[in-house]
JSON list of N, CA and C in Angstrom, two decimals:
[
{"chain": "A", "resi": 1, "resn": "UNK", "atom": "N", "xyz": [-74.93, 16.85, 46.70]},
{"chain": "A", "resi": 1, "resn": "UNK", "atom": "CA", "xyz": [-74.12, 17.01, 47.88]},
{"chain": "A", "resi": 1, "resn": "UNK", "atom": "C", "xyz": [-74.21, 18.44, 48.40]},
{"chain": "A", "resi": 2, "resn": "UNK", "atom": "N", "xyz": [-74.17, 18.59, 49.70]},
{"chain": "A", "resi": 2, "resn": "UNK", "atom": "CA", "xyz": [-74.17, 19.91, 50.31]},
{"chain": "A", "resi": 2, "resn": "UNK", "atom": "C", "xyz": [-72.73, 20.35, 50.56]},
{"chain": "A", "resi": 3, "resn": "UNK", "atom": "N", "xyz": [-72.59, 21.60, 50.96]},
{"chain": "A", "resi": 3, "resn": "UNK", "atom": "CA", "xyz": [-71.26, 22.13, 51.23]},
{"chain": "A", "resi": 3, "resn": "UNK", "atom": "C", "xyz": [-70.63, 21.41, 52.42]},
{"chain": "A", "resi": 4, "resn": "UNK", "atom": "N", "xyz": [-69.32, 21.19, 52.33]},
{"chain": "A", "resi": 4, "resn": "UNK", "atom": "CA", "xyz": [-68.61, 20.55, 53.42]},
{"chain": "A", "resi": 4, "resn": "UNK", "atom": "C", "xyz": [-68.39, 21.56, 54.54]},
{"chain": "A", "resi": 5, "resn": "UNK", "atom": "N", "xyz": [-68.64, 21.15, 55.76]},
{"chain": "A", "resi": 5, "resn": "UNK", "atom": "CA", "xyz": [-68.39, 22.04, 56.89]},
{"chain": "A", "resi": 5, "resn": "UNK", "atom": "C", "xyz": [-66.97, 21.85, 57.37]},
{"chain": "A", "resi": 6, "resn": "UNK", "atom": "N", "xyz": [-66.38, 22.93, 57.84]},
{"chain": "A", "resi": 6, "resn": "UNK", "atom": "CA", "xyz": [-65.00, 22.91, 58.28]},
{"chain": "A", "resi": 6, "resn": "UNK", "atom": "C", "xyz": [-64.93, 22.79, 59.80]},
{"chain": "A", "resi": 7, "resn": "UNK", "atom": "N", "xyz": [-63.96, 22.06, 60.28]},
{"chain": "A", "resi": 7, "resn": "UNK", "atom": "CA", "xyz": [-63.75, 21.92, 61.71]},
{"chain": "A", "resi": 7, "resn": "UNK", "atom": "C", "xyz": [-62.74, 22.95, 62.23]},
{"chain": "A", "resi": 8, "resn": "UNK", "atom": "N", "xyz": [-62.31, 23.85, 61.36]},
{"chain": "A", "resi": 8, "resn": "UNK", "atom": "CA", "xyz": [-61.32, 24.85, 61.77]},
{"chain": "A", "resi": 8, "resn": "UNK", "atom": "C", "xyz": [-61.98, 25.94, 62.60]},
{"chain": "A", "resi": 9, "resn": "UNK", "atom": "N", "xyz": [-61.26, 26.39, 63.62]},
{"chain": "A", "resi": 9, "resn": "UNK", "atom": "CA", "xyz": [-61.78, 27.44, 64.50]},
{"chain": "A", "resi": 9, "resn": "UNK", "atom": "C", "xyz": [-61.72, 28.79, 63.78]},
{"chain": "A", "resi": 10, "resn": "UNK", "atom": "N", "xyz": [-62.67, 29.66, 64.09]},
{"chain": "A", "resi": 10, "resn": "UNK", "atom": "CA", "xyz": [-62.64, 31.03, 63.59]},
{"chain": "A", "resi": 10, "resn": "UNK", "atom": "C", "xyz": [-62.75, 31.97, 64.77]},
{"chain": "A", "resi": 11, "resn": "UNK", "atom": "N", "xyz": [-62.07, 33.10, 64.67]},
{"chain": "A", "resi": 11, "resn": "UNK", "atom": "CA", "xyz": [-62.08, 34.13, 65.71]},
{"chain": "A", "resi": 11, "resn": "UNK", "atom": "C", "xyz": [-62.28, 35.49, 65.05]},
{"chain": "A", "resi": 12, "resn": "UNK", "atom": "N", "xyz": [-62.83, 36.43, 65.81]},
{"chain": "A", "resi": 12, "resn": "UNK", "atom": "CA", "xyz": [-62.98, 37.80, 65.34]},
{"chain": "A", "resi": 12, "resn": "UNK", "atom": "C", "xyz": [-62.23, 38.73, 66.28]},
{"chain": "A", "resi": 13, "resn": "UNK", "atom": "N", "xyz": [-61.52, 39.68, 65.69]},
{"chain": "A", "resi": 13, "resn": "UNK", "atom": "CA", "xyz": [-60.76, 40.61, 66.51]},
{"chain": "A", "resi": 13, "resn": "UNK", "atom": "C", "xyz": [-60.38, 41.85, 65.75]},
{"chain": "A", "resi": 14, "resn": "UNK", "atom": "N", "xyz": [-59.58, 42.69, 66.40]},
{"chain": "A", "resi": 14, "resn": "UNK", "atom": "CA", "xyz": [-59.18, 43.99, 65.85]},
{"chain": "A", "resi": 14, "resn": "UNK", "atom": "C", "xyz": [-57.69, 43.93, 65.51]},
{"chain": "A", "resi": 15, "resn": "UNK", "atom": "N", "xyz": [-57.33, 44.46, 64.34]},
{"chain": "A", "resi": 15, "resn": "UNK", "atom": "CA", "xyz": [-55.93, 44.52, 63.92]},
{"chain": "A", "resi": 15, "resn": "UNK", "atom": "C", "xyz": [-55.22, 45.59, 64.74]},
{"chain": "A", "resi": 16, "resn": "UNK", "atom": "N", "xyz": [-54.14, 45.20, 65.43]},
{"chain": "A", "resi": 16, "resn": "UNK", "atom": "CA", "xyz": [-53.38, 46.15, 66.24]},
{"chain": "A", "resi": 16, "resn": "UNK", "atom": "C", "xyz": [-52.03, 46.48, 65.61]},
{"chain": "A", "resi": 17, "resn": "UNK", "atom": "N", "xyz": [-51.58, 45.68, 64.64]},
{"chain": "A", "resi": 17, "resn": "UNK", "atom": "CA", "xyz": [-50.32, 45.97, 63.96]},
{"chain": "A", "resi": 17, "resn": "UNK", "atom": "C", "xyz": [-50.34, 45.34, 62.57]},
{"chain": "A", "resi": 18, "resn": "UNK", "atom": "N", "xyz": [-49.77, 46.07, 61.60]},
{"chain": "A", "resi": 18, "resn": "UNK", "atom": "CA", "xyz": [-49.62, 45.53, 60.25]},
{"chain": "A", "resi": 18, "resn": "UNK", "atom": "C", "xyz": [-48.24, 45.88, 59.69]},
{"chain": "A", "resi": 19, "resn": "UNK", "atom": "N", "xyz": [-47.26, 45.98, 60.55]},
{"chain": "A", "resi": 19, "resn": "UNK", "atom": "CA", "xyz": [-45.93, 46.40, 60.14]},
{"chain": "A", "resi": 19, "resn": "UNK", "atom": "C", "xyz": [-45.18, 45.32, 59.37]},
{"chain": "A", "resi": 20, "resn": "UNK", "atom": "N", "xyz": [-45.39, 44.08, 59.69]},
{"chain": "A", "resi": 20, "resn": "UNK", "atom": "CA", "xyz": [-44.67, 43.00, 59.01]},
{"chain": "A", "resi": 20, "resn": "UNK", "atom": "C", "xyz": [-45.28, 42.74, 57.63]},
{"chain": "A", "resi": 21, "resn": "UNK", "atom": "N", "xyz": [-44.47, 42.24, 56.73]},
{"chain": "A", "resi": 21, "resn": "UNK", "atom": "CA", "xyz": [-44.92, 41.94, 55.37]},
{"chain": "A", "resi": 21, "resn": "UNK", "atom": "C", "xyz": [-45.83, 40.71, 55.39]},
{"chain": "A", "resi": 22, "resn": "UNK", "atom": "N", "xyz": [-47.02, 40.83, 54.85]},
{"chain": "A", "resi": 22, "resn": "UNK", "atom": "CA", "xyz": [-48.02, 39.76, 54.75]},
{"chain": "A", "resi": 22, "resn": "UNK", "atom": "C", "xyz": [-48.43, 39.19, 56.11]},
{"chain": "A", "resi": 23, "resn": "UNK", "atom": "N", "xyz": [-48.33, 39.99, 57.15]},
{"chain": "A", "resi": 23, "resn": "UNK", "atom": "CA", "xyz": [-48.70, 39.54, 58.49]},
{"chain": "A", "resi": 23, "resn": "UNK", "atom": "C", "xyz": [-49.44, 40.65, 59.22]},
{"chain": "A", "resi": 24, "resn": "UNK", "atom": "N", "xyz": [-50.50, 40.28, 59.92]},
{"chain": "A", "resi": 24, "resn": "UNK", "atom": "CA", "xyz": [-51.18, 41.22, 60.80]},
{"chain": "A", "resi": 24, "resn": "UNK", "atom": "C", "xyz": [-51.26, 40.61, 62.19]},
{"chain": "A", "resi": 25, "resn": "UNK", "atom": "N", "xyz": [-51.28, 41.45, 63.21]},
{"chain": "A", "resi": 25, "resn": "UNK", "atom": "CA", "xyz": [-51.47, 40.97, 64.57]},
{"chain": "A", "resi": 25, "resn": "UNK", "atom": "C", "xyz": [-52.87, 41.37, 64.99]},
{"chain": "A", "resi": 26, "resn": "UNK", "atom": "N", "xyz": [-53.66, 40.36, 65.35]},
{"chain": "A", "resi": 26, "resn": "UNK", "atom": "CA", "xyz": [-55.07, 40.54, 65.67]},
{"chain": "A", "resi": 26, "resn": "UNK", "atom": "C", "xyz": [-55.27, 40.30, 67.16]},
{"chain": "A", "resi": 27, "resn": "UNK", "atom": "N", "xyz": [-55.91, 41.27, 67.83]},
{"chain": "A", "resi": 27, "resn": "UNK", "atom": "CA", "xyz": [-56.22, 41.12, 69.25]},
{"chain": "A", "resi": 27, "resn": "UNK", "atom": "C", "xyz": [-57.66, 40.65, 69.38]},
{"chain": "A", "resi": 28, "resn": "UNK", "atom": "N", "xyz": [-57.82, 39.48, 69.99]},
{"chain": "A", "resi": 28, "resn": "UNK", "atom": "CA", "xyz": [-59.14, 38.88, 70.17]},
{"chain": "A", "resi": 28, "resn": "UNK", "atom": "C", "xyz": [-59.51, 39.01, 71.65]},
{"chain": "A", "resi": 29, "resn": "UNK", "atom": "N", "xyz": [-60.68, 39.60, 71.90]},
{"chain": "A", "resi": 29, "resn": "UNK", "atom": "CA", "xyz": [-61.15, 39.79, 73.27]},
{"chain": "A", "resi": 29, "resn": "UNK", "atom": "C", "xyz": [-62.26, 38.79, 73.56]},
{"chain": "A", "resi": 30, "resn": "UNK", "atom": "N", "xyz": [-62.22, 38.22, 74.75]},
{"chain": "A", "resi": 30, "resn": "UNK", "atom": "CA", "xyz": [-63.30, 37.33, 75.15]},
{"chain": "A", "resi": 30, "resn": "UNK", "atom": "C", "xyz": [-63.79, 37.73, 76.53]},
{"chain": "A", "resi": 31, "resn": "UNK", "atom": "N", "xyz": [-65.07, 37.50, 76.76]},
{"chain": "A", "resi": 31, "resn": "UNK", "atom": "CA", "xyz": [-65.67, 37.81, 78.04]},
{"chain": "A", "resi": 31, "resn": "UNK", "atom": "C", "xyz": [-66.19, 36.52, 78.64]},
{"chain": "A", "resi": 32, "resn": "UNK", "atom": "N", "xyz": [-65.95, 36.37, 79.93]},
{"chain": "A", "resi": 32, "resn": "UNK", "atom": "CA", "xyz": [-66.46, 35.18, 80.62]},
{"chain": "A", "resi": 32, "resn": "UNK", "atom": "C", "xyz": [-66.83, 35.55, 82.04]},
{"chain": "A", "resi": 33, "resn": "UNK", "atom": "N", "xyz": [-67.64, 34.72, 82.64]},
{"chain": "A", "resi": 33, "resn": "UNK", "atom": "CA", "xyz": [-68.12, 34.95, 83.99]},
{"chain": "A", "resi": 33, "resn": "UNK", "atom": "C", "xyz": [-67.20, 34.26, 84.98]},
{"chain": "A", "resi": 34, "resn": "UNK", "atom": "N", "xyz": [-66.78, 34.99, 86.01]},
{"chain": "A", "resi": 34, "resn": "UNK", "atom": "CA", "xyz": [-65.94, 34.39, 87.03]},
{"chain": "A", "resi": 34, "resn": "UNK", "atom": "C", "xyz": [-66.75, 33.33, 87.77]},
{"chain": "A", "resi": 35, "resn": "UNK", "atom": "N", "xyz": [-66.20, 32.13, 87.95]},
{"chain": "A", "resi": 35, "resn": "UNK", "atom": "CA", "xyz": [-67.00, 31.05, 88.53]},
{"chain": "A", "resi": 35, "resn": "UNK", "atom": "C", "xyz": [-67.48, 31.30, 89.96]},
{"chain": "A", "resi": 36, "resn": "UNK", "atom": "N", "xyz": [-66.70, 32.01, 90.74]},
{"chain": "A", "resi": 36, "resn": "UNK", "atom": "CA", "xyz": [-67.10, 32.22, 92.13]},
{"chain": "A", "resi": 36, "resn": "UNK", "atom": "C", "xyz": [-67.81, 33.56, 92.34]},
{"chain": "A", "resi": 37, "resn": "UNK", "atom": "N", "xyz": [-67.24, 34.63, 91.80]},
{"chain": "A", "resi": 37, "resn": "UNK", "atom": "CA", "xyz": [-67.76, 35.96, 92.10]},
{"chain": "A", "resi": 37, "resn": "UNK", "atom": "C", "xyz": [-68.80, 36.47, 91.11]},
{"chain": "A", "resi": 38, "resn": "UNK", "atom": "N", "xyz": [-69.03, 35.73, 90.04]},
{"chain": "A", "resi": 38, "resn": "UNK", "atom": "CA", "xyz": [-70.06, 36.06, 89.06]},
{"chain": "A", "resi": 38, "resn": "UNK", "atom": "C", "xyz": [-69.86, 37.44, 88.42]},
{"chain": "A", "resi": 39, "resn": "UNK", "atom": "N", "xyz": [-68.60, 37.86, 88.31]},
{"chain": "A", "resi": 39, "resn": "UNK", "atom": "CA", "xyz": [-68.29, 39.12, 87.66]},
{"chain": "A", "resi": 39, "resn": "UNK", "atom": "C", "xyz": [-67.84, 38.82, 86.22]},
{"chain": "A", "resi": 40, "resn": "UNK", "atom": "N", "xyz": [-68.25, 39.66, 85.30]},
{"chain": "A", "resi": 40, "resn": "UNK", "atom": "CA", "xyz": [-67.82, 39.49, 83.91]},
{"chain": "A", "resi": 40, "resn": "UNK", "atom": "C", "xyz": [-66.39, 39.99, 83.77]},
{"chain": "A", "resi": 41, "resn": "UNK", "atom": "N", "xyz": [-65.53, 39.13, 83.25]},
{"chain": "A", "resi": 41, "resn": "UNK", "atom": "CA", "xyz": [-64.12, 39.45, 83.11]},
{"chain": "A", "resi": 41, "resn": "UNK", "atom": "C", "xyz": [-63.77, 39.49, 81.63]},
{"chain": "A", "resi": 42, "resn": "UNK", "atom": "N", "xyz": [-63.04, 40.55, 81.23]},
{"chain": "A", "resi": 42, "resn": "UNK", "atom": "CA", "xyz": [-62.58, 40.67, 79.85]},
{"chain": "A", "resi": 42, "resn": "UNK", "atom": "C", "xyz": [-61.12, 40.28, 79.78]},
{"chain": "A", "resi": 43, "resn": "UNK", "atom": "N", "xyz": [-60.78, 39.40, 78.87]},
{"chain": "A", "resi": 43, "resn": "UNK", "atom": "CA", "xyz": [-59.38, 39.06, 78.65]},
{"chain": "A", "resi": 43, "resn": "UNK", "atom": "C", "xyz": [-59.12, 39.12, 77.15]},
{"chain": "A", "resi": 44, "resn": "UNK", "atom": "N", "xyz": [-57.87, 39.31, 76.78]},
{"chain": "A", "resi": 44, "resn": "UNK", "atom": "CA", "xyz": [-57.53, 39.38, 75.36]},
{"chain": "A", "resi": 44, "resn": "UNK", "atom": "C", "xyz": [-56.27, 38.59, 75.08]},
{"chain": "A", "resi": 45, "resn": "UNK", "atom": "N", "xyz": [-56.12, 38.21, 73.82]},
{"chain": "A", "resi": 45, "resn": "UNK", "atom": "CA", "xyz": [-54.95, 37.48, 73.36]},
{"chain": "A", "resi": 45, "resn": "UNK", "atom": "C", "xyz": [-54.63, 37.94, 71.95]},
{"chain": "A", "resi": 46, "resn": "UNK", "atom": "N", "xyz": [-53.36, 37.99, 71.61]},
{"chain": "A", "resi": 46, "resn": "UNK", "atom": "CA", "xyz": [-52.94, 38.43, 70.29]},
{"chain": "A", "resi": 46, "resn": "UNK", "atom": "C", "xyz": [-52.53, 37.22, 69.45]},
{"chain": "A", "resi": 47, "resn": "UNK", "atom": "N", "xyz": [-52.97, 37.24, 68.19]},
{"chain": "A", "resi": 47, "resn": "UNK", "atom": "CA", "xyz": [-52.65, 36.18, 67.25]},
{"chain": "A", "resi": 47, "resn": "UNK", "atom": "C", "xyz": [-51.99, 36.79, 66.02]},
{"chain": "A", "resi": 48, "resn": "UNK", "atom": "N", "xyz": [-50.97, 36.12, 65.47]},
{"chain": "A", "resi": 48, "resn": "UNK", "atom": "CA", "xyz": [-50.37, 36.53, 64.22]},
{"chain": "A", "resi": 48, "resn": "UNK", "atom": "C", "xyz": [-51.11, 35.81, 63.10]},
{"chain": "A", "resi": 49, "resn": "UNK", "atom": "N", "xyz": [-51.56, 36.57, 62.11]},
{"chain": "A", "resi": 49, "resn": "UNK", "atom": "CA", "xyz": [-52.34, 35.99, 61.02]},
{"chain": "A", "resi": 49, "resn": "UNK", "atom": "C", "xyz": [-51.73, 36.37, 59.68]},
{"chain": "A", "resi": 50, "resn": "UNK", "atom": "N", "xyz": [-51.84, 35.48, 58.71]},
{"chain": "A", "resi": 50, "resn": "UNK", "atom": "CA", "xyz": [-51.32, 35.70, 57.37]},
{"chain": "A", "resi": 50, "resn": "UNK", "atom": "C", "xyz": [-52.30, 36.55, 56.57]},
{"chain": "A", "resi": 51, "resn": "UNK", "atom": "N", "xyz": [-51.81, 37.64, 55.98]},
{"chain": "A", "resi": 51, "resn": "UNK", "atom": "CA", "xyz": [-52.60, 38.52, 55.13]},
{"chain": "A", "resi": 51, "resn": "UNK", "atom": "C", "xyz": [-51.86, 38.64, 53.80]},
{"chain": "A", "resi": 52, "resn": "UNK", "atom": "N", "xyz": [-52.20, 37.78, 52.85]},
{"chain": "A", "resi": 52, "resn": "UNK", "atom": "CA", "xyz": [-51.43, 37.66, 51.61]},
{"chain": "A", "resi": 52, "resn": "UNK", "atom": "C", "xyz": [-51.41, 38.94, 50.79]},
{"chain": "A", "resi": 53, "resn": "UNK", "atom": "N", "xyz": [-52.52, 39.70, 50.74]},
{"chain": "A", "resi": 53, "resn": "UNK", "atom": "CA", "xyz": [-52.60, 40.89, 49.90]},
{"chain": "A", "resi": 53, "resn": "UNK", "atom": "C", "xyz": [-52.27, 42.18, 50.65]},
{"chain": "A", "resi": 54, "resn": "UNK", "atom": "N", "xyz": [-51.93, 42.11, 51.92]},
{"chain": "A", "resi": 54, "resn": "UNK", "atom": "CA", "xyz": [-51.66, 43.29, 52.74]},
{"chain": "A", "resi": 54, "resn": "UNK", "atom": "C", "xyz": [-52.82, 44.29, 52.69]},
{"chain": "A", "resi": 55, "resn": "UNK", "atom": "N", "xyz": [-54.04, 43.80, 52.87]},
{"chain": "A", "resi": 55, "resn": "UNK", "atom": "CA", "xyz": [-55.22, 44.65, 52.76]},
{"chain": "A", "resi": 55, "resn": "UNK", "atom": "C", "xyz": [-55.66, 45.27, 54.09]},
{"chain": "A", "resi": 56, "resn": "UNK", "atom": "N", "xyz": [-55.20, 44.75, 55.20]},
{"chain": "A", "resi": 56, "resn": "UNK", "atom": "CA", "xyz": [-55.67, 45.21, 56.51]},
{"chain": "A", "resi": 56, "resn": "UNK", "atom": "C", "xyz": [-54.91, 46.45, 56.98]},
{"chain": "A", "resi": 57, "resn": "UNK", "atom": "N", "xyz": [-55.63, 47.30, 57.68]},
{"chain": "A", "resi": 57, "resn": "UNK", "atom": "CA", "xyz": [-55.04, 48.46, 58.35]},
{"chain": "A", "resi": 57, "resn": "UNK", "atom": "C", "xyz": [-55.33, 48.37, 59.84]},
{"chain": "A", "resi": 58, "resn": "UNK", "atom": "N", "xyz": [-54.61, 49.16, 60.62]},
{"chain": "A", "resi": 58, "resn": "UNK", "atom": "CA", "xyz": [-54.80, 49.16, 62.07]},
{"chain": "A", "resi": 58, "resn": "UNK", "atom": "C", "xyz": [-56.22, 49.64, 62.38]},
{"chain": "A", "resi": 59, "resn": "UNK", "atom": "N", "xyz": [-56.91, 48.91, 63.24]},
{"chain": "A", "resi": 59, "resn": "UNK", "atom": "CA", "xyz": [-58.27, 49.27, 63.63]},
{"chain": "A", "resi": 59, "resn": "UNK", "atom": "C", "xyz": [-59.35, 48.49, 62.90]},
{"chain": "A", "resi": 60, "resn": "UNK", "atom": "N", "xyz": [-59.00, 47.77, 61.84]},
{"chain": "A", "resi": 60, "resn": "UNK", "atom": "CA", "xyz": [-59.98, 46.96, 61.11]},
{"chain": "A", "resi": 60, "resn": "UNK", "atom": "C", "xyz": [-60.43, 45.79, 61.98]},
{"chain": "A", "resi": 61, "resn": "UNK", "atom": "N", "xyz": [-61.71, 45.44, 61.88]},
{"chain": "A", "resi": 61, "resn": "UNK", "atom": "CA", "xyz": [-62.21, 44.23, 62.53]},
{"chain": "A", "resi": 61, "resn": "UNK", "atom": "C", "xyz": [-62.19, 43.12, 61.50]},
{"chain": "A", "resi": 62, "resn": "UNK", "atom": "N", "xyz": [-61.53, 42.00, 61.83]},
{"chain": "A", "resi": 62, "resn": "UNK", "atom": "CA", "xyz": [-61.34, 40.92, 60.87]},
{"chain": "A", "resi": 62, "resn": "UNK", "atom": "C", "xyz": [-61.75, 39.58, 61.46]},
{"chain": "A", "resi": 63, "resn": "UNK", "atom": "N", "xyz": [-61.98, 38.62, 60.58]},
{"chain": "A", "resi": 63, "resn": "UNK", "atom": "CA", "xyz": [-62.22, 37.24, 60.98]},
{"chain": "A", "resi": 63, "resn": "UNK", "atom": "C", "xyz": [-61.00, 36.43, 60.54]},
{"chain": "A", "resi": 64, "resn": "UNK", "atom": "N", "xyz": [-60.42, 35.67, 61.48]},
{"chain": "A", "resi": 64, "resn": "UNK", "atom": "CA", "xyz": [-59.28, 34.81, 61.16]},
{"chain": "A", "resi": 64, "resn": "UNK", "atom": "C", "xyz": [-59.69, 33.36, 61.33]},
{"chain": "A", "resi": 65, "resn": "UNK", "atom": "N", "xyz": [-59.05, 32.49, 60.54]},
{"chain": "A", "resi": 65, "resn": "UNK", "atom": "CA", "xyz": [-59.38, 31.08, 60.55]},
{"chain": "A", "resi": 65, "resn": "UNK", "atom": "C", "xyz": [-58.10, 30.28, 60.76]},
{"chain": "A", "resi": 66, "resn": "UNK", "atom": "N", "xyz": [-58.23, 29.19, 61.48]},
{"chain": "A", "resi": 66, "resn": "UNK", "atom": "CA", "xyz": [-57.11, 28.33, 61.80]},
{"chain": "A", "resi": 66, "resn": "UNK", "atom": "C", "xyz": [-56.53, 27.70, 60.53]},
{"chain": "A", "resi": 67, "resn": "UNK", "atom": "N", "xyz": [-55.21, 27.50, 60.49]},
{"chain": "A", "resi": 67, "resn": "UNK", "atom": "CA", "xyz": [-54.59, 26.88, 59.32]},
{"chain": "A", "resi": 67, "resn": "UNK", "atom": "C", "xyz": [-53.37, 26.07, 59.75]},
{"chain": "A", "resi": 68, "resn": "UNK", "atom": "N", "xyz": [-52.76, 25.44, 58.79]},
{"chain": "A", "resi": 68, "resn": "UNK", "atom": "CA", "xyz": [-51.51, 24.74, 59.03]},
{"chain": "A", "resi": 68, "resn": "UNK", "atom": "C", "xyz": [-50.43, 25.78, 59.32]},
{"chain": "A", "resi": 69, "resn": "UNK", "atom": "N", "xyz": [-49.36, 25.41, 60.03]},
{"chain": "A", "resi": 69, "resn": "UNK", "atom": "CA", "xyz": [-48.31, 26.38, 60.35]},
{"chain": "A", "resi": 69, "resn": "UNK", "atom": "C", "xyz": [-47.72, 27.03, 59.10]},
{"chain": "A", "resi": 70, "resn": "UNK", "atom": "N", "xyz": [-47.66, 28.36, 59.10]},
{"chain": "A", "resi": 70, "resn": "UNK", "atom": "CA", "xyz": [-47.09, 29.12, 57.99]},
{"chain": "A", "resi": 70, "resn": "UNK", "atom": "C", "xyz": [-45.66, 29.52, 58.32]},
{"chain": "A", "resi": 71, "resn": "UNK", "atom": "N", "xyz": [-45.43, 29.91, 59.57]},
{"chain": "A", "resi": 71, "resn": "UNK", "atom": "CA", "xyz": [-44.09, 30.21, 60.05]},
{"chain": "A", "resi": 71, "resn": "UNK", "atom": "C", "xyz": [-44.04, 29.80, 61.53]},
{"chain": "A", "resi": 72, "resn": "UNK", "atom": "N", "xyz": [-43.00, 30.25, 62.23]},
{"chain": "A", "resi": 72, "resn": "UNK", "atom": "CA", "xyz": [-42.84, 29.81, 63.61]},
{"chain": "A", "resi": 72, "resn": "UNK", "atom": "C", "xyz": [-44.01, 30.20, 64.50]},
{"chain": "A", "resi": 73, "resn": "UNK", "atom": "N", "xyz": [-44.56, 31.41, 64.31]},
{"chain": "A", "resi": 73, "resn": "UNK", "atom": "CA", "xyz": [-45.64, 31.87, 65.18]},
{"chain": "A", "resi": 73, "resn": "UNK", "atom": "C", "xyz": [-46.98, 32.08, 64.47]},
{"chain": "A", "resi": 74, "resn": "UNK", "atom": "N", "xyz": [-47.03, 31.88, 63.16]},
{"chain": "A", "resi": 74, "resn": "UNK", "atom": "CA", "xyz": [-48.27, 32.10, 62.41]},
{"chain": "A", "resi": 74, "resn": "UNK", "atom": "C", "xyz": [-48.99, 30.78, 62.18]},
{"chain": "A", "resi": 75, "resn": "UNK", "atom": "N", "xyz": [-50.19, 30.66, 62.75]},
{"chain": "A", "resi": 75, "resn": "UNK", "atom": "CA", "xyz": [-51.04, 29.48, 62.55]},
{"chain": "A", "resi": 75, "resn": "UNK", "atom": "C", "xyz": [-52.45, 29.89, 62.17]},
{"chain": "A", "resi": 76, "resn": "UNK", "atom": "N", "xyz": [-52.65, 31.15, 61.78]},
{"chain": "A", "resi": 76, "resn": "UNK", "atom": "CA", "xyz": [-53.96, 31.68, 61.43]},
{"chain": "A", "resi": 76, "resn": "UNK", "atom": "C", "xyz": [-53.86, 32.43, 60.11]},
{"chain": "A", "resi": 77, "resn": "UNK", "atom": "N", "xyz": [-54.98, 32.47, 59.37]},
{"chain": "A", "resi": 77, "resn": "UNK", "atom": "CA", "xyz": [-55.06, 33.18, 58.10]},
{"chain": "A", "resi": 77, "resn": "UNK", "atom": "C", "xyz": [-56.22, 34.16, 58.19]},
{"chain": "A", "resi": 78, "resn": "UNK", "atom": "N", "xyz": [-56.00, 35.39, 57.71]},
{"chain": "A", "resi": 78, "resn": "UNK", "atom": "CA", "xyz": [-57.06, 36.38, 57.69]},
{"chain": "A", "resi": 78, "resn": "UNK", "atom": "C", "xyz": [-58.07, 35.98, 56.62]},
{"chain": "A", "resi": 79, "resn": "UNK", "atom": "N", "xyz": [-59.32, 35.78, 57.03]},
{"chain": "A", "resi": 79, "resn": "UNK", "atom": "CA", "xyz": [-60.36, 35.32, 56.10]},
{"chain": "A", "resi": 79, "resn": "UNK", "atom": "C", "xyz": [-61.07, 36.51, 55.44]},
{"chain": "A", "resi": 80, "resn": "UNK", "atom": "N", "xyz": [-61.68, 37.38, 56.23]},
{"chain": "A", "resi": 80, "resn": "UNK", "atom": "CA", "xyz": [-62.40, 38.54, 55.69]},
{"chain": "A", "resi": 80, "resn": "UNK", "atom": "C", "xyz": [-62.23, 39.75, 56.60]},
{"chain": "A", "resi": 81, "resn": "UNK", "atom": "N", "xyz": [-62.39, 40.92, 56.01]},
{"chain": "A", "resi": 81, "resn": "UNK", "atom": "CA", "xyz": [-62.43, 42.16, 56.78]},
{"chain": "A", "resi": 81, "resn": "UNK", "atom": "C", "xyz": [-63.91, 42.44, 57.05]},
{"chain": "A", "resi": 82, "resn": "UNK", "atom": "N", "xyz": [-64.31, 42.48, 58.32]},
{"chain": "A", "resi": 82, "resn": "UNK", "atom": "CA", "xyz": [-65.71, 42.70, 58.67]},
{"chain": "A", "resi": 82, "resn": "UNK", "atom": "C", "xyz": [-66.07, 44.18, 58.62]},
{"chain": "A", "resi": 83, "resn": "UNK", "atom": "N", "xyz": [-65.26, 45.02, 59.25]},
{"chain": "A", "resi": 83, "resn": "UNK", "atom": "CA", "xyz": [-65.46, 46.47, 59.19]},
{"chain": "A", "resi": 83, "resn": "UNK", "atom": "C", "xyz": [-64.11, 47.15, 59.03]},
{"chain": "A", "resi": 84, "resn": "UNK", "atom": "N", "xyz": [-64.11, 48.22, 58.27]},
{"chain": "A", "resi": 84, "resn": "UNK", "atom": "CA", "xyz": [-62.90, 49.00, 58.05]},
{"chain": "A", "resi": 84, "resn": "UNK", "atom": "C", "xyz": [-62.79, 50.08, 59.13]},
{"chain": "A", "resi": 85, "resn": "UNK", "atom": "N", "xyz": [-61.54, 50.41, 59.48]},
{"chain": "A", "resi": 85, "resn": "UNK", "atom": "CA", "xyz": [-61.30, 51.48, 60.44]},
{"chain": "A", "resi": 85, "resn": "UNK", "atom": "C", "xyz": [-61.56, 52.82, 59.78]},
{"chain": "A", "resi": 86, "resn": "UNK", "atom": "N", "xyz": [-62.01, 53.77, 60.55]},
{"chain": "A", "resi": 86, "resn": "UNK", "atom": "CA", "xyz": [-62.26, 55.10, 60.02]},
{"chain": "A", "resi": 86, "resn": "UNK", "atom": "C", "xyz": [-60.93, 55.83, 59.87]},
{"chain": "A", "resi": 87, "resn": "UNK", "atom": "N", "xyz": [-60.67, 56.31, 58.68]},
{"chain": "A", "resi": 87, "resn": "UNK", "atom": "CA", "xyz": [-59.41, 57.02, 58.40]},
{"chain": "A", "resi": 87, "resn": "UNK", "atom": "C", "xyz": [-59.58, 58.50, 58.74]},
{"chain": "A", "resi": 88, "resn": "UNK", "atom": "N", "xyz": [-58.56, 59.08, 59.36]},
{"chain": "A", "resi": 88, "resn": "UNK", "atom": "CA", "xyz": [-58.61, 60.50, 59.72]},
{"chain": "A", "resi": 88, "resn": "UNK", "atom": "C", "xyz": [-58.15, 61.38, 58.59]}
]
């Protein structure tokens, strides 16, 4: 048997807040072409994601994956940290 593929959505974004316990807020940016004017438009959306080990810091690029509801606004889980933010 081969590995089972998941139908869960994954997104990549930047951590903008990690103040809550076991929670990070990830800002995901998407670019799309305006249908009429053919201009590239950038839009962003913030998602609350579960971070069980509190490993993320502000500025980290992370991958989040869809999950069952964890709390009222959390429906995503932090899967991996892609790049770490540079510490000053």
